[in-house]
Structure formats: C-alpha cells, structure tokens
PDB file of C-alpha atoms in Angstrom:
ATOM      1  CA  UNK A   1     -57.853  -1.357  41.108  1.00  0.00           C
ATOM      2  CA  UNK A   2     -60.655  -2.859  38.739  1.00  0.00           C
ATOM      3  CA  UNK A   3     -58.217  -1.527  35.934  1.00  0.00           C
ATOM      4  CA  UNK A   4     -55.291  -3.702  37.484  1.00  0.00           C
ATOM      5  CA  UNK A   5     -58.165  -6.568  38.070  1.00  0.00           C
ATOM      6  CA  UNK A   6     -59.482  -6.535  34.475  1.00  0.00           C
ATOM      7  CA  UNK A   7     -56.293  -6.452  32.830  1.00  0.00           C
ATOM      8  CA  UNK A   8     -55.048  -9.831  35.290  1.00  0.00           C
ATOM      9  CA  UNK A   9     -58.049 -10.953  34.250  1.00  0.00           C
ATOM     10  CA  UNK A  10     -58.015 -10.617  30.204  1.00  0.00           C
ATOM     11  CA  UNK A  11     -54.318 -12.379  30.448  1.00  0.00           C
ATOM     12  CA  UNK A  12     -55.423 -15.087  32.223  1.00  0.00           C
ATOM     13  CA  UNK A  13     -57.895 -15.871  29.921  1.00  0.00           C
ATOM     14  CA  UNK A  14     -56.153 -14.998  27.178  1.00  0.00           C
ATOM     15  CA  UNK A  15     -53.269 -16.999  28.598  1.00  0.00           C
ATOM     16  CA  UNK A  16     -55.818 -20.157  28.623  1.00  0.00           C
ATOM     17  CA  UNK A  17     -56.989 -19.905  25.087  1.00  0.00           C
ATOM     18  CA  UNK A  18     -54.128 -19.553  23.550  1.00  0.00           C
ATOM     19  CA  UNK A  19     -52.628 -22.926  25.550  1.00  0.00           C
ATOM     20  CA  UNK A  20     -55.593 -24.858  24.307  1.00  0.00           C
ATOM     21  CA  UNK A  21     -55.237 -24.735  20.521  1.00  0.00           C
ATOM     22  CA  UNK A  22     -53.055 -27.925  19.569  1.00  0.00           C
ATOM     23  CA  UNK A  23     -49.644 -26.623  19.220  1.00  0.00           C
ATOM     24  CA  UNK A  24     -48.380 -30.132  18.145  1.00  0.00           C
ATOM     25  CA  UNK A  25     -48.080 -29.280  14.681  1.00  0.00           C
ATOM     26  CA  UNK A  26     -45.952 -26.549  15.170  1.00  0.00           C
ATOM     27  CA  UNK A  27     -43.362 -28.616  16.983  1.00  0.00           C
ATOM     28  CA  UNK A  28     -42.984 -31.486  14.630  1.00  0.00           C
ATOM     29  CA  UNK A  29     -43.497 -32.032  10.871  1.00  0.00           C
ATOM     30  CA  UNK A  30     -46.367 -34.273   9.649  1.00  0.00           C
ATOM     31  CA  UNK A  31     -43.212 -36.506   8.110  1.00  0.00           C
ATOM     32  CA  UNK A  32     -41.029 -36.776  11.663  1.00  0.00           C
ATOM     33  CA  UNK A  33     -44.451 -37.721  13.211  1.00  0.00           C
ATOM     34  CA  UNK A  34     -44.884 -40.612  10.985  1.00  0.00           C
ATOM     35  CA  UNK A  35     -41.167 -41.644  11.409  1.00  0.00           C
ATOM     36  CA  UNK A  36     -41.683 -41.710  14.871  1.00  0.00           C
ATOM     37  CA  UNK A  37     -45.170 -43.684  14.931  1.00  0.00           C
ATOM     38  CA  UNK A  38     -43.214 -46.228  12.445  1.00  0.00           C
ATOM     39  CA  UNK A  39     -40.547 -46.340  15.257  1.00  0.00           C
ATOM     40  CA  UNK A  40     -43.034 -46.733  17.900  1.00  0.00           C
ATOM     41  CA  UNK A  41     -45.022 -49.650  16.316  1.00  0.00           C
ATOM     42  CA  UNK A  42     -41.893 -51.635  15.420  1.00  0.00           C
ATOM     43  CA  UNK A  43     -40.573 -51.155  18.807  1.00  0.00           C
ATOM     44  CA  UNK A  44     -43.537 -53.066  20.101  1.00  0.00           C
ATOM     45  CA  UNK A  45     -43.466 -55.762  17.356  1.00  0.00           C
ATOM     46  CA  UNK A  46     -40.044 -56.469  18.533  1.00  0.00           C
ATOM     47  CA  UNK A  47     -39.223 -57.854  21.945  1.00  0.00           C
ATOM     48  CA  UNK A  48     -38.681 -55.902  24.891  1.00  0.00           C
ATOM     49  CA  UNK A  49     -34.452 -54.306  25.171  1.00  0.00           C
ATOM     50  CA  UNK A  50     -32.729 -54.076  28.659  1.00  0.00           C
ATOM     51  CA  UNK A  51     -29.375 -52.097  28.732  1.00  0.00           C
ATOM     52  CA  UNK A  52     -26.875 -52.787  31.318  1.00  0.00           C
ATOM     53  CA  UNK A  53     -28.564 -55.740  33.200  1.00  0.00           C
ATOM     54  CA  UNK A  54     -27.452 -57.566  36.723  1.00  0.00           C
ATOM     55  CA  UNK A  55     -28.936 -60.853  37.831  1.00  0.00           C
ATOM     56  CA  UNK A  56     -27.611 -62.221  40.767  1.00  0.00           C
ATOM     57  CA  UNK A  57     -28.176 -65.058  43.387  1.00  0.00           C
ATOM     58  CA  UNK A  58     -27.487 -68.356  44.796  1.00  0.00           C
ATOM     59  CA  UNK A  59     -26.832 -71.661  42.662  1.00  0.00           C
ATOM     60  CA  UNK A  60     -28.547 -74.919  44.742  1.00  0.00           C
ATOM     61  CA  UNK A  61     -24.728 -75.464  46.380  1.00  0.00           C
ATOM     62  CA  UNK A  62     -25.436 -72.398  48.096  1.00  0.00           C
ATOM     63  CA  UNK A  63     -22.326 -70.783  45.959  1.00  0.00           C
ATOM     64  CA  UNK A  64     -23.089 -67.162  44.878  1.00  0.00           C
ATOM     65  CA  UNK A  65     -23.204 -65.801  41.163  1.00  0.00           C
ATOM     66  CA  UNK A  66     -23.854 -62.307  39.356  1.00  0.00           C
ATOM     67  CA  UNK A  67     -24.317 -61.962  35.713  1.00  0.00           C
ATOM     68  CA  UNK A  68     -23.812 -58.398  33.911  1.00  0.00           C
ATOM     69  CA  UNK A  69     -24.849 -57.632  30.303  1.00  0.00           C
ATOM     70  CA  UNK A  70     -24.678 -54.593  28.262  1.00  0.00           C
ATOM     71  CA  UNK A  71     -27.818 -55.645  26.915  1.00  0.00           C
ATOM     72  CA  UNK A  72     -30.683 -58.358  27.149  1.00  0.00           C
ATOM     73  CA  UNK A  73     -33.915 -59.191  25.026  1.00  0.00           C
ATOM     74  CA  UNK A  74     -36.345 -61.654  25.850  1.00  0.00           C
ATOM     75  CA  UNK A  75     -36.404 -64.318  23.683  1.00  0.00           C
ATOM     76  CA  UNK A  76     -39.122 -65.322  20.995  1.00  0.00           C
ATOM     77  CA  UNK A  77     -38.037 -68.855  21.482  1.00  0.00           C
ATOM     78  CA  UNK A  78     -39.059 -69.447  25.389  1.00  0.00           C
ATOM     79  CA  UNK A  79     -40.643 -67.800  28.305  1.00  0.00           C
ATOM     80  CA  UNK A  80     -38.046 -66.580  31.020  1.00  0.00           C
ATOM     81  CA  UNK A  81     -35.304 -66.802  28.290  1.00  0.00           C
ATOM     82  CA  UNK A  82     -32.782 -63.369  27.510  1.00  0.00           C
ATOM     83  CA  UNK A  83     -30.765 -63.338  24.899  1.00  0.00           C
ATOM     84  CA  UNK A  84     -27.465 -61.575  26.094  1.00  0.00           C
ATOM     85  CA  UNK A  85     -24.621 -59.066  24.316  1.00  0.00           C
ATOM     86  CA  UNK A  86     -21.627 -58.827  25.789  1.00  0.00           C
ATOM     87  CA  UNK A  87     -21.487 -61.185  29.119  1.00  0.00           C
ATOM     88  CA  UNK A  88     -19.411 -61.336  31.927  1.00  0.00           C
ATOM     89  CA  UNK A  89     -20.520 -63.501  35.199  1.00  0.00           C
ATOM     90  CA  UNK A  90     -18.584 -63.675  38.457  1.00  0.00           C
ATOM     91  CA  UNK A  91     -19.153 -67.183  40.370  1.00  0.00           C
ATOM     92  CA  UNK A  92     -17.843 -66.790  43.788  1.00  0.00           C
ATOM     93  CA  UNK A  93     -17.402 -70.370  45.631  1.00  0.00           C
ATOM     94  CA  UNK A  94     -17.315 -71.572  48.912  1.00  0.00           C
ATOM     95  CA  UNK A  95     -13.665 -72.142  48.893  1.00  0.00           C
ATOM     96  CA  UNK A  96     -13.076 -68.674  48.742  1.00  0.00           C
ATOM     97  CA  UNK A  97     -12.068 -68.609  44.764  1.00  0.00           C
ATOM     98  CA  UNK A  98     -13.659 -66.983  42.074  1.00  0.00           C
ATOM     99  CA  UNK A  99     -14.686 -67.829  38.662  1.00  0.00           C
ATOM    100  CA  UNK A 100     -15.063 -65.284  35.926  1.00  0.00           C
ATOM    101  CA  UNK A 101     -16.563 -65.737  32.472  1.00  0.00           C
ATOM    102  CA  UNK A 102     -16.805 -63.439  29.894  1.00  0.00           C
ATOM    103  CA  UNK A 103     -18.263 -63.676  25.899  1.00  0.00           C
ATOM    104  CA  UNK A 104     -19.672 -61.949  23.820  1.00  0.00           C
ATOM    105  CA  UNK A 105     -23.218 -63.561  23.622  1.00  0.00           C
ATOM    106  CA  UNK A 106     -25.048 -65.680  26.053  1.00  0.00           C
ATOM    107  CA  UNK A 107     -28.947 -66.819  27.023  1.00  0.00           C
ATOM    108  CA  UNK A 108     -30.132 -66.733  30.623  1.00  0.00           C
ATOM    109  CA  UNK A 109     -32.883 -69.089  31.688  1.00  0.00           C
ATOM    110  CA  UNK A 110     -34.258 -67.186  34.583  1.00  0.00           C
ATOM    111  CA  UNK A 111     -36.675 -69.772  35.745  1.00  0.00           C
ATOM    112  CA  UNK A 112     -34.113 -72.353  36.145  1.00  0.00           C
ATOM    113  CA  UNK A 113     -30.857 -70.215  36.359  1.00  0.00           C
ATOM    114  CA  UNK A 114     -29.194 -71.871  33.659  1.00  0.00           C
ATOM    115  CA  UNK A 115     -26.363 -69.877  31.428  1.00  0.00           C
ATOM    116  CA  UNK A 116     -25.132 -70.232  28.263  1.00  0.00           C
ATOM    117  CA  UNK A 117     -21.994 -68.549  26.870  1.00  0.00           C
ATOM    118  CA  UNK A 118     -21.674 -68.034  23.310  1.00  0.00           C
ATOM    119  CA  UNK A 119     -18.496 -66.483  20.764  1.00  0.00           C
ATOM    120  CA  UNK A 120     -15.124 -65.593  22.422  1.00  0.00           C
ATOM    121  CA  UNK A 121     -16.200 -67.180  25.690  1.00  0.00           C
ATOM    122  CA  UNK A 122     -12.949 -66.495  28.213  1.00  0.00           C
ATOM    123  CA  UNK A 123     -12.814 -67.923  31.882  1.00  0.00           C
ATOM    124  CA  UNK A 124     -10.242 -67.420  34.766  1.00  0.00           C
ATOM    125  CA  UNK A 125     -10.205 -69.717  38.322  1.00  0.00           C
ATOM    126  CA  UNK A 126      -7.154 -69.873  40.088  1.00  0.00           C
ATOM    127  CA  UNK A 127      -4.856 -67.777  37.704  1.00  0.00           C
ATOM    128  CA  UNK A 128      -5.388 -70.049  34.933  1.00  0.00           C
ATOM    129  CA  UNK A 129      -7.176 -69.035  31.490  1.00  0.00           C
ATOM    130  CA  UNK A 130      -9.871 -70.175  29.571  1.00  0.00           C
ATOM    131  CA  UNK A 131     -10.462 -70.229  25.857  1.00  0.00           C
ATOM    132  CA  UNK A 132     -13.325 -71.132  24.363  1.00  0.00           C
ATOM    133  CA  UNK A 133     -16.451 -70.689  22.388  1.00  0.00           C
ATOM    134  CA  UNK A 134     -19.092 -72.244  23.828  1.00  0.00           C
ATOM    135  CA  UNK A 135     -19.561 -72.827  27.556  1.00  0.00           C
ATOM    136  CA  UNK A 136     -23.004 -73.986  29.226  1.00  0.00           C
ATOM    137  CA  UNK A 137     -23.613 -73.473  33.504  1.00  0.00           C
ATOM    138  CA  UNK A 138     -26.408 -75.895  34.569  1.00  0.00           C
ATOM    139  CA  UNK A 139     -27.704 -74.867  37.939  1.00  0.00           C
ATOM    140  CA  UNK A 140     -29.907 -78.020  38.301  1.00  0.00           C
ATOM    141  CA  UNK A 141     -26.731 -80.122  37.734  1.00  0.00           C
ATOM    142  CA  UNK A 142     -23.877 -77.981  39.092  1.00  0.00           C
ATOM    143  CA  UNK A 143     -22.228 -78.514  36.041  1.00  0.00           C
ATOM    144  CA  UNK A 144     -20.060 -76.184  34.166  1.00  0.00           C
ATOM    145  CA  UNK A 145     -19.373 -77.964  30.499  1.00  0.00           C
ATOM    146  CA  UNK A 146     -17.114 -76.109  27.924  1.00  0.00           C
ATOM    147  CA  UNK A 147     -17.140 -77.141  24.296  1.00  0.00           C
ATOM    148  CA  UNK A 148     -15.863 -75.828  21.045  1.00  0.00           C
ATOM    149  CA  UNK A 149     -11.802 -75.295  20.435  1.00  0.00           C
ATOM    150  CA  UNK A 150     -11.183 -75.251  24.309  1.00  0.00           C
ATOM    151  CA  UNK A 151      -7.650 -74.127  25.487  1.00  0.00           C
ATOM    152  CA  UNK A 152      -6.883 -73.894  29.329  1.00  0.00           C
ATOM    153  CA  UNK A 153      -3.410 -71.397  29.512  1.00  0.00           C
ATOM    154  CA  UNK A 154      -1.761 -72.362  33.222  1.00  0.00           C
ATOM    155  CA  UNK A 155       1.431 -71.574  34.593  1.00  0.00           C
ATOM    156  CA  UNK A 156       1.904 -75.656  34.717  1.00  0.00           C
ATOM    157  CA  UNK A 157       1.327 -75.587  30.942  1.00  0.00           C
ATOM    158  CA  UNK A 158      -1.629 -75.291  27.966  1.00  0.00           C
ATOM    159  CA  UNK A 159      -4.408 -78.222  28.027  1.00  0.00           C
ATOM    160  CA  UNK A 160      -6.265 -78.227  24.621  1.00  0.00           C
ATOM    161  CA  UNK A 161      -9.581 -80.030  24.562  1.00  0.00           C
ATOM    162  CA  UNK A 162     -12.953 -80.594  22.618  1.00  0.00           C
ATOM    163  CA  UNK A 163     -14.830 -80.543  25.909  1.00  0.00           C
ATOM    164  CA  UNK A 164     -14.462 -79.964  29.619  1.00  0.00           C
ATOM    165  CA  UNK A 165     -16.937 -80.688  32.227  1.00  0.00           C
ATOM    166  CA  UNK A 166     -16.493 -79.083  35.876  1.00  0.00           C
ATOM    167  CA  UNK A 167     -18.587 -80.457  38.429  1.00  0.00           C
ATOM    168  CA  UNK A 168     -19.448 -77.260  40.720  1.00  0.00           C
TER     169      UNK A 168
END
C-alpha cells in the first residue's frame, strides 16, 4: 500500500511540474505570435464588426420594421451610427401590406431609427418593383424618399423618376 501511495504520489507531482513550465512556445512560433499580436492590435484600432445583425421595432406610426445585415460596423463618423453590407428591411404596415428593401450598403441611426440605403437599392409594396440607388427612411418624419435613377416596374406600367417621396 505505501508502494501504491508513493508511486500516486510521485505522478501527481510530477504531473504538476511538468504542467507549470510555459508550454506556449512549443505550440506557436515566435513569428505566428507576432502575426497574431499585429492582428490583435489592428483589430482594436479598427471599429468594432457585427456579422449577421437584426434590429427591429416600432416606427412613431406604430407600424413595425426589422432590418437584417450580413454585417455592421460602427461608424467613425457618429455615435449610434452602423455602417451596413448587404441590407434587406421588412416594413410591415397597418394596412396589412408589406414593404421590402434590399441594397447592398446602408447606415442605421439607432438613436433616432433613421435608415439609409445605399448601391442597388430594390423595393417591393403591393407587387410593384423598385429600382434605385439611393433611398433614405426618416422615422421622425415618416418619410420614405428615393433618389438616384429611380424606376418603379408595375403591372399598370414603368414610372421613371429623379426622386420619390412616400409619406408613411
């Protein structure tokens, strides 16, 4: 028994020795530990990245919105602002119809609610279509406006405009 006690014993301790000697520089090379402090301290230079975001809530008409984005950033220009990649927001009215935007950039005030959509921005309401690069959803107003080589495809025909403003 003190043989089976002192040999528990020894690798136990030997066990604990062993696991305190810094085994760090085994696992990575002195170069991919600087690559990955480089990485580290340019990651907090830059601003913080959200992947696959959802905002969602009620404009001041009481009418119900979610935004998606495959990818947000807070923006070095102003406090509450993202910066968005790839867009698409669902506005779902009180009449029972839907509005859905999509584009490939957009900001987000999320103090205010406001939205911005930016670069192949594409609507639909009501089975028409929306074309357009530039549309801007002012929560404080309840204004939609759309700017920037606007094209509305319906079945009653194809409006072409340099801006549209829908008041929500």
């Amino acid at each position: 028994q003190s043989l089976l006690l002192s040999a528990g014993l020894f690798l136990i301790i030997f066990t604990y020795l062993n696991f305190n000697k810094d085994s760090s520089n085994k696992i990575f090379s002195r170069e991919v530990k600087q690559e990955i402090n480089k990485k580290i301290d340019k990651g907090s230079e830059e601003n913080n990245i959200f992947y696959d975001i959802e905002y969602s809530g009620l404009d001041l008409s009481g009418n119900r919105y979610i935004l998606r984005a495959k990818e947000a950033k807070n923006s070095k220009l102003k406090e509450g602002l993202l910066e968005l990649k790839f867009v698409k927001a669902f506005f779902y009215f009180k009449n029972n119809k839907q509005l859905i935007i999509t584009s490939d950039k957009g900001l987000y005030n999320n103090k205010n609610l406001d939205m911005v959509f930016e670069k192949n921005v594409n609507g639909e309401y009501d089975a028409s279509l929306l074309l357009a690069e530039k549309a801007e959803y002012f929560n404080s107003k309840n204004l939609l406006i759309i700017t920037d080589k606007v094209k509305i495809k319906d079945i009653r025909g194809t409006i072409l405009a340099e801006k549209l403003v829908f008041d929500i």
